[in-house]
Amino acid sequence: MTAISSPPAAVPHPATIPPIAPGKARMALFGLLGFSAGLPFYMFSTVLTLRLQAHGVALVVIGFFAWVQLLPTFKFLWAPLLDRYDVPGFARFWGKRRGWVLLSQLGIFSAMVGMALTAGDQSLGVTALFAVLLAFWTTTLEVAADAWRIELAPTQDEQGPIVAANLWGYRSAMVAAGSGALLIADASGWSAAYLGIAAAAIAPFPLLLATAPDRPGTHGRWTALAHGLAASAAILALVLVVTAALGWVVLESASAAGIGSQSNVTPYVLGICMLPFIAMAIALPKIRRAAPTSRLRRSAAIGPYVDFFWRYGFGAIVLLGFVSIYRMGDVLALNLSKPMIRDLGYTLAQIGRADSVIALAASMVGVGVGGFLVTRWPMAWTLALGAVFAAIGNFGFVWLAWQPPSEALLYIATGADQFGNGMAGAIFVVYLSLLVNPRFPGAQYAFLSGFAFLLPRLLSGAGGAMVGTIGYNGFFALSGIVSLAAIPFLPALSGIRPRASDLPA
């Protein structure tokens, strides 16, 4: 199997690249950014599902909450804003990328406090509102960090160590938050759990403020901070109002369509999953003929995405089919693994302990192995190996269900899942980064990484209904098989080459 090639790296304009030193300092920076993004993730996914289960919410409705995680798949809708605009105040002193990171951290903190204050889940609409806000600001932080990473390290060899550091920070924070939240919830309740993780989530904020500015010679740190905080408050309030209005429209539309806790939405979701590929096939001929001066390619809103299809042609459909399947097994398992383990008789404290040292160590090793392999092996081989270990992790839950409750066995299943997830995740991030045109790093990576989870998260929202039909064992066996289904794509990917850009430098 040959290596999957990537387009030649272009050099971004010097004004867009902050003066971050290479080596350990750069890895430490992206480890911190990974930590910032990883802390909130379980709080609107697995921890939230356990919280809803504890309050007697129906499994089908818990499955619907997985659609909160759809938001990151649509980050391409606002990612161009992060490439084009600055956050007032913050950007003047700390630069464009760090300014968006600071705003996002404030958004994460405020959303987490909102979830803590509504932890009784007496209104599922309000619970969903703050969960969506948390997902939005977490995603915005990831968009800013990803664009910064691709600008600083455009090649495969440079990406490996930085991606590993970023995922070490991300997964360590994610696992620590998940286990910590469950242990706190078991002792002091769900409100205390969300407030505790909110306090940890805001901790990197002063560290980023204290580091050197991204624009040498810039003065007025305190003035910039005051302006940045005022602008952030206005932006957070605006996003809250817009999100609440959109949420009301969605809930009213679902109610009018008769969608409720007993609805089987799986057939409709499968149909929706086909629509993006049909739309791409229809649009591609026109995109491939577009000249550099066409409105399609010059548009600030859609130009970066048109560029991807222009370069890869119909190969783009194959690429997007592959990336939408590669992590599907892990995404399907994410939201329902903890409710299944809870139903097997394990306590919140036992799940929290399994998700602490065991999950963290296994995840770190998996990320390290994946980050190492992409610097030594052809990309196709590493992708295949990552898919195999991801499948093994999912099959581990089927094995666990057939065993008598034992905390040691829970540790084994959790460790296998986290190792495979970490390994496949590190490899996948590098692969997606190499598909990106360095002219549009933030927007194109947001599109690719978002699309990669669009179909899996659509299907995961129907997970509760699927479990009702085929049971937990059938569901997790299916998720493992889906992970392996990405491997047959690899020979075809090796023959896909982007055409050279004809855009002016």
Short mmCIF file of C-alpha atoms in Angstrom, two decimals:
data_model
loop_
_atom_site.label_atom_id
_atom_site.label_comp_id
_atom_site.label_asym_id
_atom_site.label_seq_id
_atom_site.Cartn_x
_atom_site.Cartn_y
_atom_site.Cartn_z
CA MET A 1 0.00 0.00 0.00
CA THR A 2 1.53 3.29 -1.04
CA ALA A 3 1.62 6.49 0.92
CA ILE A 4 -1.25 8.91 0.54
CA SER A 5 0.25 12.08 -0.80
CA SER A 6 -0.57 15.60 0.28
CA PRO A 7 -0.47 18.90 -1.62
CA PRO A 8 2.74 20.90 -1.50
CA ALA A 9 2.75 23.35 1.38
CA ALA A 10 2.46 27.02 0.62
CA VAL A 11 4.02 29.58 2.92
CA PRO A 12 1.41 31.74 4.72
CA HIS A 13 1.85 35.47 4.74
CA PRO A 14 4.30 36.43 7.53
CA ALA A 15 1.81 38.81 9.11
CA THR A 16 -0.49 35.92 9.94
CA ILE A 17 2.13 33.87 11.81
CA PRO A 18 2.77 34.71 15.47
CA PRO A 19 6.42 34.49 16.56
CA ILE A 20 6.12 31.20 18.47
CA ALA A 21 9.44 29.43 18.91
CA PRO A 22 9.73 25.86 17.58
CA GLY A 23 10.40 22.81 19.71
CA LYS A 24 9.29 22.42 23.30
CA ALA A 25 7.75 25.89 23.61
CA ARG A 26 5.49 25.28 20.64
CA MET A 27 4.51 21.83 21.92
CA ALA A 28 3.74 23.30 25.35
CA LEU A 29 1.54 25.96 23.76
CA PHE A 30 -0.51 23.44 21.81
CA GLY A 31 -0.67 21.12 24.78
CA LEU A 32 -2.26 23.99 26.71
CA LEU A 33 -4.67 24.73 23.85
CA GLY A 34 -5.61 21.06 23.71
CA PHE A 35 -6.24 21.11 27.45
CA SER A 36 -8.52 24.13 27.06
CA ALA A 37 -10.60 22.44 24.35
CA GLY A 38 -10.68 19.01 26.00
CA LEU A 39 -12.12 20.00 29.37
CA PRO A 40 -15.64 20.87 28.15
CA PHE A 41 -16.12 17.99 25.70
CA TYR A 42 -17.43 15.29 28.02
CA MET A 43 -19.57 17.87 29.84
CA PHE A 44 -21.94 18.17 26.86
CA SER A 45 -21.59 14.52 25.81
CA THR A 46 -21.01 11.52 28.10
CA VAL A 47 -21.35 13.33 31.44
CA LEU A 48 -24.55 14.97 30.23
CA THR A 49 -25.99 11.60 29.15
CA LEU A 50 -25.38 10.18 32.64
CA ARG A 51 -26.93 13.27 34.21
CA LEU A 52 -30.03 12.93 32.01
CA GLN A 53 -30.22 9.20 32.75
CA ALA A 54 -30.08 9.94 36.50
CA HIS A 55 -33.06 12.27 36.09
CA GLY A 56 -35.14 9.61 34.35
CA VAL A 57 -34.98 10.99 30.80
CA ALA A 58 -35.95 8.39 28.19
CA LEU A 59 -33.08 6.70 26.28
CA VAL A 60 -34.42 7.89 22.92
CA VAL A 61 -34.37 11.51 24.17
CA ILE A 62 -30.85 11.01 25.56
CA GLY A 63 -29.93 9.90 22.05
CA PHE A 64 -31.39 13.11 20.66
CA PHE A 65 -29.00 15.08 22.89
CA ALA A 66 -26.15 13.57 20.88
CA TRP A 67 -27.20 16.00 18.15
CA VAL A 68 -25.72 18.79 20.28
CA GLN A 69 -22.43 17.38 19.05
CA LEU A 70 -23.54 18.10 15.48
CA LEU A 71 -22.62 21.73 16.03
CA PRO A 72 -18.87 21.16 15.52
CA THR A 73 -19.62 19.60 12.14
CA PHE A 74 -21.03 22.91 10.97
CA LYS A 75 -18.09 24.99 12.16
CA PHE A 76 -17.25 25.76 8.54
CA LEU A 77 -20.21 28.19 8.64
CA TRP A 78 -18.40 30.55 10.99
CA ALA A 79 -14.75 29.46 10.59
CA PRO A 80 -14.07 32.06 7.83
CA LEU A 81 -14.94 34.76 10.36
CA LEU A 82 -11.98 33.64 12.50
CA ASP A 83 -9.64 33.95 9.51
CA ARG A 84 -10.97 37.34 8.47
CA TYR A 85 -11.87 39.24 11.65
CA ASP A 86 -10.18 40.04 14.96
CA VAL A 87 -11.68 40.03 18.43
CA PRO A 88 -11.68 43.71 19.52
CA GLY A 89 -9.17 44.46 22.25
CA PHE A 90 -7.68 40.99 22.58
CA ALA A 91 -6.33 40.88 19.02
CA ARG A 92 -4.67 44.28 19.26
CA PHE A 93 -2.27 43.01 21.90
CA TRP A 94 -2.30 39.21 21.70
CA GLY A 95 -2.96 38.68 17.99
CA LYS A 96 -5.79 37.21 15.90
CA ARG A 97 -5.55 33.53 16.85
CA ARG A 98 -4.96 34.02 20.55
CA GLY A 99 -7.72 36.64 20.66
CA TRP A 100 -10.27 34.09 19.46
CA VAL A 101 -8.92 31.54 21.93
CA LEU A 102 -9.42 33.98 24.82
CA LEU A 103 -12.98 34.82 23.75
CA SER A 104 -13.80 31.12 23.40
CA GLN A 105 -12.52 30.35 26.90
CA LEU A 106 -14.85 32.98 28.34
CA GLY A 107 -17.71 31.46 26.36
CA ILE A 108 -16.90 27.97 27.65
CA PHE A 109 -16.84 29.19 31.25
CA SER A 110 -20.15 31.05 30.99
CA ALA A 111 -21.93 28.11 29.30
CA MET A 112 -20.61 25.67 31.91
CA VAL A 113 -21.88 27.89 34.74
CA GLY A 114 -25.25 27.98 32.99
CA MET A 115 -25.33 24.18 32.89
CA ALA A 116 -24.46 24.09 36.60
CA LEU A 117 -27.31 26.45 37.50
CA THR A 118 -29.81 24.32 35.55
CA ALA A 119 -28.46 20.92 36.62
CA GLY A 120 -31.88 19.71 37.77
CA ASP A 121 -32.90 19.34 34.09
CA GLN A 122 -36.44 20.48 34.89
CA SER A 123 -36.57 22.11 31.45
CA LEU A 124 -34.81 20.03 28.80
CA GLY A 125 -34.99 22.98 26.41
CA VAL A 126 -32.86 25.11 28.77
CA THR A 127 -30.47 22.19 29.30
CA ALA A 128 -30.11 21.89 25.53
CA LEU A 129 -29.52 25.66 25.18
CA PHE A 130 -26.50 25.71 27.48
CA ALA A 131 -25.20 22.44 26.06
CA VAL A 132 -25.31 23.95 22.56
CA LEU A 133 -23.53 27.11 23.76
CA LEU A 134 -20.85 24.98 25.40
CA ALA A 135 -20.39 23.00 22.18
CA PHE A 136 -20.28 26.22 20.12
CA TRP A 137 -17.55 27.90 22.13
CA THR A 138 -15.55 24.69 22.46
CA THR A 139 -15.66 24.33 18.68
CA THR A 140 -14.67 27.96 18.13
CA LEU A 141 -11.64 27.42 20.33
CA GLU A 142 -10.67 24.37 18.27
CA VAL A 143 -11.04 26.28 14.98
CA ALA A 144 -8.69 29.03 16.18
CA ALA A 145 -6.14 26.55 17.54
CA ASP A 146 -6.23 24.35 14.41
CA ALA A 147 -5.66 27.31 12.09
CA TRP A 148 -2.73 28.45 14.24
CA ARG A 149 -1.25 24.94 14.25
CA ILE A 150 -1.44 24.52 10.47
CA GLU A 151 0.13 27.94 9.90
CA LEU A 152 3.05 27.11 12.17
CA ALA A 153 3.64 23.51 11.01
CA PRO A 154 2.56 22.85 7.41
CA THR A 155 4.45 19.56 6.82
CA GLN A 156 3.80 15.98 7.97
CA ASP A 157 7.04 15.76 10.00
CA GLU A 158 6.28 19.03 11.81
CA GLN A 159 2.64 18.13 12.39
CA GLY A 160 3.32 14.81 14.16
CA PRO A 161 4.87 16.17 17.41
CA ILE A 162 2.53 19.18 17.62
CA VAL A 163 -0.58 17.07 17.02
CA ALA A 164 0.61 14.60 19.66
CA ALA A 165 1.15 17.44 22.18
CA ASN A 166 -2.22 18.97 21.33
CA LEU A 167 -4.02 15.66 21.71
CA TRP A 168 -2.15 14.82 24.91
CA GLY A 169 -3.48 18.05 26.36
CA TYR A 170 -6.94 17.52 24.85
CA ARG A 171 -7.41 13.93 25.90
CA SER A 172 -5.86 14.34 29.35
CA ALA A 173 -8.24 17.23 30.03
CA MET A 174 -11.18 15.36 28.52
CA VAL A 175 -10.55 12.25 30.61
CA ALA A 176 -9.77 14.24 33.75
CA ALA A 177 -12.94 16.31 33.34
CA GLY A 178 -15.08 13.25 32.69
CA SER A 179 -13.77 11.27 35.64
CA GLY A 180 -13.55 14.30 37.92
CA ALA A 181 -17.10 15.37 37.12
CA LEU A 182 -18.47 11.93 37.93
CA LEU A 183 -16.57 11.68 41.20
CA ILE A 184 -17.73 15.17 42.24
CA ALA A 185 -21.31 14.39 41.15
CA ASP A 186 -21.29 11.17 43.17
CA ALA A 187 -20.20 13.10 46.27
CA SER A 188 -21.79 16.55 45.89
CA GLY A 189 -24.26 16.57 42.99
CA TRP A 190 -24.31 17.65 39.37
CA SER A 191 -24.18 21.42 39.99
CA ALA A 192 -20.94 21.07 41.93
CA ALA A 193 -19.52 18.89 39.17
CA TYR A 194 -20.17 21.48 36.45
CA LEU A 195 -18.92 24.38 38.59
CA GLY A 196 -15.72 22.47 39.38
CA ILE A 197 -14.97 21.79 35.72
CA ALA A 198 -15.89 25.39 34.83
CA ALA A 199 -13.24 26.63 37.27
CA ALA A 200 -10.66 24.33 35.69
CA ALA A 201 -11.70 25.43 32.18
CA ILE A 202 -10.99 29.10 32.87
CA ALA A 203 -7.59 28.40 34.47
CA PRO A 204 -5.59 28.65 31.18
CA PHE A 205 -7.09 32.11 30.51
CA PRO A 206 -4.67 34.08 32.74
CA LEU A 207 -1.76 31.94 31.53
CA LEU A 208 -2.40 32.96 27.92
CA LEU A 209 -2.80 36.59 29.00
CA ALA A 210 0.50 36.50 30.85
CA THR A 211 2.57 35.20 27.94
CA ALA A 212 4.30 37.49 25.50
CA PRO A 213 2.05 39.27 22.99
CA ASP A 214 1.86 37.96 19.45
CA ARG A 215 2.60 41.42 18.06
CA PRO A 216 6.04 42.57 19.27
CA GLY A 217 6.24 46.20 20.27
CA THR A 218 2.54 46.48 21.07
CA HIS A 219 1.76 48.41 24.25
CA GLY A 220 -1.32 48.82 26.41
CA ARG A 221 -1.92 45.34 27.84
CA TRP A 222 -4.50 46.48 30.42
CA THR A 223 -6.39 48.70 28.00
CA ALA A 224 -6.52 45.87 25.49
CA LEU A 225 -7.74 43.49 28.20
CA ALA A 226 -10.52 45.87 29.26
CA HIS A 227 -11.66 46.37 25.67
CA GLY A 228 -11.43 42.63 25.05
CA LEU A 229 -13.57 41.76 28.08
CA ALA A 230 -16.21 44.37 27.16
CA ALA A 231 -16.37 43.15 23.56
CA SER A 232 -16.51 39.55 24.75
CA ALA A 233 -19.48 40.26 27.03
CA ALA A 234 -21.39 41.77 24.12
CA ILE A 235 -20.52 38.88 21.79
CA LEU A 236 -21.48 36.25 24.40
CA ALA A 237 -24.85 37.94 24.98
CA LEU A 238 -25.56 38.15 21.25
CA VAL A 239 -24.70 34.47 20.70
CA LEU A 240 -26.94 33.50 23.65
CA VAL A 241 -29.94 35.36 22.20
CA VAL A 242 -29.43 34.01 18.67
CA THR A 243 -28.98 30.45 19.93
CA ALA A 244 -32.11 30.62 22.09
CA ALA A 245 -34.16 31.91 19.15
CA LEU A 246 -32.89 29.22 16.78
CA GLY A 247 -33.44 26.55 19.42
CA TRP A 248 -37.05 27.62 19.89
CA VAL A 249 -37.65 27.34 16.13
CA VAL A 250 -36.08 23.86 16.03
CA LEU A 251 -38.10 22.55 18.99
CA GLU A 252 -41.35 23.95 17.63
CA SER A 253 -40.64 22.43 14.21
CA ALA A 254 -39.87 19.02 15.76
CA SER A 255 -43.06 19.14 17.80
CA ALA A 256 -45.09 20.06 14.71
CA ALA A 257 -43.49 17.14 12.83
CA GLY A 258 -44.54 14.75 15.60
CA ILE A 259 -41.01 13.89 16.74
CA GLY A 260 -41.02 12.76 20.36
CA SER A 261 -39.53 10.31 22.83
CA GLN A 262 -41.02 7.30 21.02
CA SER A 263 -40.03 8.34 17.49
CA ASN A 264 -37.85 6.08 15.34
CA VAL A 265 -35.83 8.62 13.40
CA THR A 266 -33.17 6.25 12.05
CA PRO A 267 -34.61 5.89 8.49
CA TYR A 268 -34.94 9.67 8.15
CA VAL A 269 -31.40 10.24 9.43
CA LEU A 270 -29.98 7.75 6.92
CA GLY A 271 -31.76 9.62 4.13
CA ILE A 272 -30.40 12.96 5.33
CA CYS A 273 -26.88 11.47 5.38
CA MET A 274 -27.03 10.97 1.62
CA LEU A 275 -27.93 14.58 0.82
CA PRO A 276 -24.41 16.10 1.16
CA PHE A 277 -22.97 13.61 -1.33
CA ILE A 278 -25.76 14.23 -3.82
CA ALA A 279 -25.25 17.99 -3.51
CA MET A 280 -21.50 17.64 -4.03
CA ALA A 281 -21.92 15.49 -7.15
CA ILE A 282 -24.28 18.08 -8.66
CA ALA A 283 -22.02 21.07 -7.88
CA LEU A 284 -18.64 19.59 -8.85
CA PRO A 285 -18.73 20.07 -12.65
CA LYS A 286 -19.36 23.80 -12.28
CA ILE A 287 -16.70 24.14 -9.59
CA ARG A 288 -14.06 22.35 -11.68
CA ARG A 289 -14.67 24.77 -14.57
CA ALA A 290 -14.50 27.89 -12.38
CA ALA A 291 -11.76 30.36 -13.29
CA PRO A 292 -9.59 32.05 -10.63
CA THR A 293 -11.61 35.25 -11.12
CA SER A 294 -15.03 33.61 -10.67
CA ARG A 295 -17.24 34.70 -7.78
CA LEU A 296 -17.31 31.15 -6.45
CA ARG A 297 -13.57 31.09 -5.87
CA ARG A 298 -13.13 34.71 -4.81
CA SER A 299 -15.92 34.66 -2.22
CA ALA A 300 -14.72 35.17 1.35
CA ALA A 301 -17.61 33.04 2.61
CA ILE A 302 -17.41 29.98 0.34
CA GLY A 303 -14.15 30.45 -1.59
CA PRO A 304 -12.05 28.29 0.79
CA TYR A 305 -14.48 25.38 0.45
CA VAL A 306 -14.84 25.74 -3.31
CA ASP A 307 -11.03 25.60 -3.49
CA PHE A 308 -11.02 22.14 -1.89
CA PHE A 309 -13.42 20.72 -4.48
CA TRP A 310 -11.65 22.56 -7.31
CA ARG A 311 -8.32 20.96 -6.37
CA TYR A 312 -9.56 17.40 -5.76
CA GLY A 313 -12.46 17.17 -8.22
CA PHE A 314 -14.57 14.01 -7.93
CA GLY A 315 -11.84 12.58 -5.71
CA ALA A 316 -13.22 14.96 -3.08
CA ILE A 317 -16.35 12.79 -2.78
CA VAL A 318 -14.20 9.71 -2.13
CA LEU A 319 -12.11 11.63 0.41
CA LEU A 320 -15.17 12.91 2.24
CA GLY A 321 -16.78 9.47 2.17
CA PHE A 322 -13.66 8.07 3.83
CA VAL A 323 -13.32 10.78 6.48
CA SER A 324 -17.02 10.50 7.38
CA ILE A 325 -16.61 6.78 8.11
CA TYR A 326 -13.17 6.67 9.72
CA ARG A 327 -14.25 7.87 13.20
CA MET A 328 -17.90 6.79 12.97
CA GLY A 329 -17.52 3.77 15.25
CA ASP A 330 -16.02 5.85 18.06
CA VAL A 331 -18.67 8.56 17.73
CA LEU A 332 -21.52 6.04 17.80
CA ALA A 333 -20.08 4.47 20.96
CA LEU A 334 -19.34 7.75 22.75
CA ASN A 335 -22.76 8.77 24.04
CA LEU A 336 -24.19 5.37 24.91
CA SER A 337 -21.15 3.59 26.34
CA LYS A 338 -21.59 5.16 29.78
CA PRO A 339 -25.36 4.55 30.02
CA MET A 340 -24.70 0.92 29.05
CA ILE A 341 -22.00 0.55 31.71
CA ARG A 342 -24.33 2.15 34.25
CA ASP A 343 -27.05 -0.35 33.32
CA LEU A 344 -24.57 -3.18 33.85
CA GLY A 345 -24.51 -2.24 37.54
CA TYR A 346 -21.43 -0.03 37.81
CA THR A 347 -21.62 3.09 40.00
CA LEU A 348 -20.72 6.65 39.02
CA ALA A 349 -17.64 6.42 41.25
CA GLN A 350 -16.47 3.22 39.54
CA ILE A 351 -16.96 4.74 36.10
CA GLY A 352 -15.15 7.88 37.29
CA ARG A 353 -12.17 5.88 38.52
CA ALA A 354 -11.98 3.95 35.25
CA ASP A 355 -12.08 7.25 33.38
CA SER A 356 -9.23 8.70 35.42
CA VAL A 357 -5.78 7.12 35.55
CA ILE A 358 -6.58 4.10 33.35
CA ALA A 359 -8.28 6.03 30.56
CA LEU A 360 -5.76 8.86 30.70
CA ALA A 361 -2.72 6.57 30.50
CA ALA A 362 -4.22 4.46 27.70
CA SER A 363 -5.25 7.55 25.75
CA MET A 364 -1.83 9.19 26.12
CA VAL A 365 -0.05 6.07 24.94
CA GLY A 366 -2.44 5.75 21.99
CA VAL A 367 -1.89 9.37 20.96
CA GLY A 368 1.89 8.98 21.31
CA VAL A 369 1.94 5.82 19.21
CA GLY A 370 -0.21 7.45 16.52
CA GLY A 371 1.89 10.64 16.50
CA PHE A 372 5.08 8.56 16.22
CA LEU A 373 3.81 6.31 13.44
CA VAL A 374 2.80 9.16 11.13
CA THR A 375 6.43 10.34 11.13
CA ARG A 376 7.76 6.84 10.26
CA TRP A 377 5.15 4.95 8.22
CA PRO A 378 3.22 5.69 5.03
CA MET A 379 -0.05 7.41 5.84
CA ALA A 380 -2.23 4.62 4.43
CA TRP A 381 -0.69 2.01 6.74
CA THR A 382 -1.09 4.18 9.82
CA LEU A 383 -4.71 4.94 8.94
CA ALA A 384 -5.43 1.21 8.60
CA LEU A 385 -3.80 0.37 11.91
CA GLY A 386 -5.70 3.16 13.66
CA ALA A 387 -9.00 1.81 12.32
CA VAL A 388 -8.20 -1.70 13.61
CA PHE A 389 -7.43 -0.52 17.14
CA ALA A 390 -10.51 1.74 17.17
CA ALA A 391 -12.64 -1.31 16.29
CA ILE A 392 -11.05 -3.37 19.05
CA GLY A 393 -11.99 -0.66 21.55
CA ASN A 394 -15.64 -0.80 20.46
CA PHE A 395 -15.76 -4.60 20.53
CA GLY A 396 -14.48 -4.34 24.11
CA PHE A 397 -17.87 -3.05 25.25
CA VAL A 398 -19.57 -6.14 23.80
CA TRP A 399 -17.10 -8.29 25.73
CA LEU A 400 -17.71 -6.32 28.92
CA ALA A 401 -21.47 -6.84 28.69
CA TRP A 402 -20.96 -10.64 28.86
CA GLN A 403 -18.81 -10.47 32.01
CA PRO A 404 -19.97 -10.27 35.63
CA PRO A 405 -19.55 -6.72 37.02
CA SER A 406 -15.91 -6.24 37.97
CA GLU A 407 -14.05 -2.96 38.26
CA ALA A 408 -10.88 -4.61 36.91
CA LEU A 409 -12.72 -5.71 33.76
CA LEU A 410 -14.16 -2.22 33.40
CA TYR A 411 -10.59 -0.90 33.47
CA ILE A 412 -9.58 -3.28 30.66
CA ALA A 413 -12.50 -2.30 28.42
CA THR A 414 -12.00 1.41 29.13
CA GLY A 415 -8.26 1.17 28.47
CA ALA A 416 -8.76 -0.61 25.13
CA ASP A 417 -11.33 1.96 24.05
CA GLN A 418 -9.19 4.95 24.99
CA PHE A 419 -6.01 3.55 23.43
CA GLY A 420 -7.74 2.90 20.10
CA ASN A 421 -9.54 6.23 20.20
CA GLY A 422 -6.34 8.14 20.96
CA MET A 423 -4.27 6.36 18.33
CA ALA A 424 -6.85 6.73 15.54
CA GLY A 425 -7.49 10.35 16.54
CA ALA A 426 -3.84 11.41 16.30
CA ILE A 427 -3.38 9.77 12.91
CA PHE A 428 -6.61 11.24 11.60
CA VAL A 429 -5.78 14.82 12.64
CA VAL A 430 -2.47 14.68 10.76
CA TYR A 431 -4.17 13.21 7.69
CA LEU A 432 -6.84 15.92 7.59
CA SER A 433 -4.20 18.62 8.10
CA LEU A 434 -2.30 17.41 5.04
CA LEU A 435 -5.39 17.71 2.83
CA VAL A 436 -5.70 21.42 3.63
CA ASN A 437 -4.54 24.19 1.31
CA PRO A 438 -2.29 26.37 3.54
CA ARG A 439 -3.89 29.45 1.96
CA PHE A 440 -7.10 28.66 3.88
CA PRO A 441 -6.01 26.68 6.96
CA GLY A 442 -8.75 27.61 9.40
CA ALA A 443 -11.69 27.34 7.03
CA GLN A 444 -10.64 24.17 5.19
CA TYR A 445 -9.62 22.25 8.30
CA ALA A 446 -12.89 23.29 9.93
CA PHE A 447 -14.77 21.98 6.91
CA LEU A 448 -12.91 18.66 6.75
CA SER A 449 -12.95 17.94 10.47
CA GLY A 450 -16.58 19.05 10.67
CA PHE A 451 -17.71 16.91 7.77
CA ALA A 452 -15.78 13.98 9.24
CA PHE A 453 -18.23 13.93 12.14
CA LEU A 454 -21.42 15.04 10.38
CA LEU A 455 -22.72 11.59 9.43
CA PRO A 456 -21.53 9.86 12.62
CA ARG A 457 -23.19 12.45 14.85
CA LEU A 458 -26.38 12.40 12.84
CA LEU A 459 -26.54 8.64 13.35
CA SER A 460 -25.53 8.84 17.01
CA GLY A 461 -28.61 10.96 17.66
CA ALA A 462 -30.64 7.95 16.59
CA GLY A 463 -28.53 5.69 18.83
CA GLY A 464 -31.17 5.38 21.51
CA ALA A 465 -33.71 4.16 18.96
CA MET A 466 -31.13 1.75 17.52
CA VAL A 467 -30.42 0.25 20.95
CA GLY A 468 -34.14 -0.23 21.40
CA THR A 469 -34.15 -2.35 18.24
CA ILE A 470 -30.87 -4.32 18.34
CA GLY A 471 -29.80 -3.97 21.98
CA TYR A 472 -26.53 -2.68 23.43
CA ASN A 473 -24.52 -5.69 22.22
CA GLY A 474 -25.71 -5.33 18.64
CA PHE A 475 -25.12 -1.58 18.75
CA PHE A 476 -21.49 -1.81 19.90
CA ALA A 477 -20.75 -4.71 17.55
CA LEU A 478 -22.05 -2.54 14.72
CA SER A 479 -19.89 0.41 15.81
CA GLY A 480 -16.78 -1.80 15.70
CA ILE A 481 -17.62 -3.11 12.24
CA VAL A 482 -18.14 0.44 10.97
CA SER A 483 -14.62 1.37 12.16
CA LEU A 484 -13.20 -1.40 9.98
CA ALA A 485 -15.31 -0.28 7.00
CA ALA A 486 -12.90 2.63 6.39
CA ILE A 487 -10.03 0.30 5.42
CA PRO A 488 -11.33 -0.64 1.91
CA PHE A 489 -11.18 3.07 0.97
CA LEU A 490 -7.41 3.26 1.41
CA PRO A 491 -6.20 1.90 -1.98
CA ALA A 492 -8.46 4.38 -3.78
CA LEU A 493 -7.19 7.28 -1.65
CA SER A 494 -3.61 6.55 -2.68
CA GLY A 495 -4.43 7.49 -6.27
CA ILE A 496 -6.08 10.83 -5.50
CA ARG A 497 -3.87 13.85 -6.24
CA PRO A 498 -4.84 17.54 -6.01
CA ARG A 499 -4.23 19.70 -9.04
CA ALA A 500 -1.93 22.67 -8.66
CA SER A 501 -3.54 25.91 -7.60
CA ASP A 502 -3.90 28.63 -10.23
CA LEU A 503 -4.64 31.38 -7.73
CA PRO A 504 -2.20 34.32 -7.63
CA ALA A 505 0.33 34.19 -4.81
#
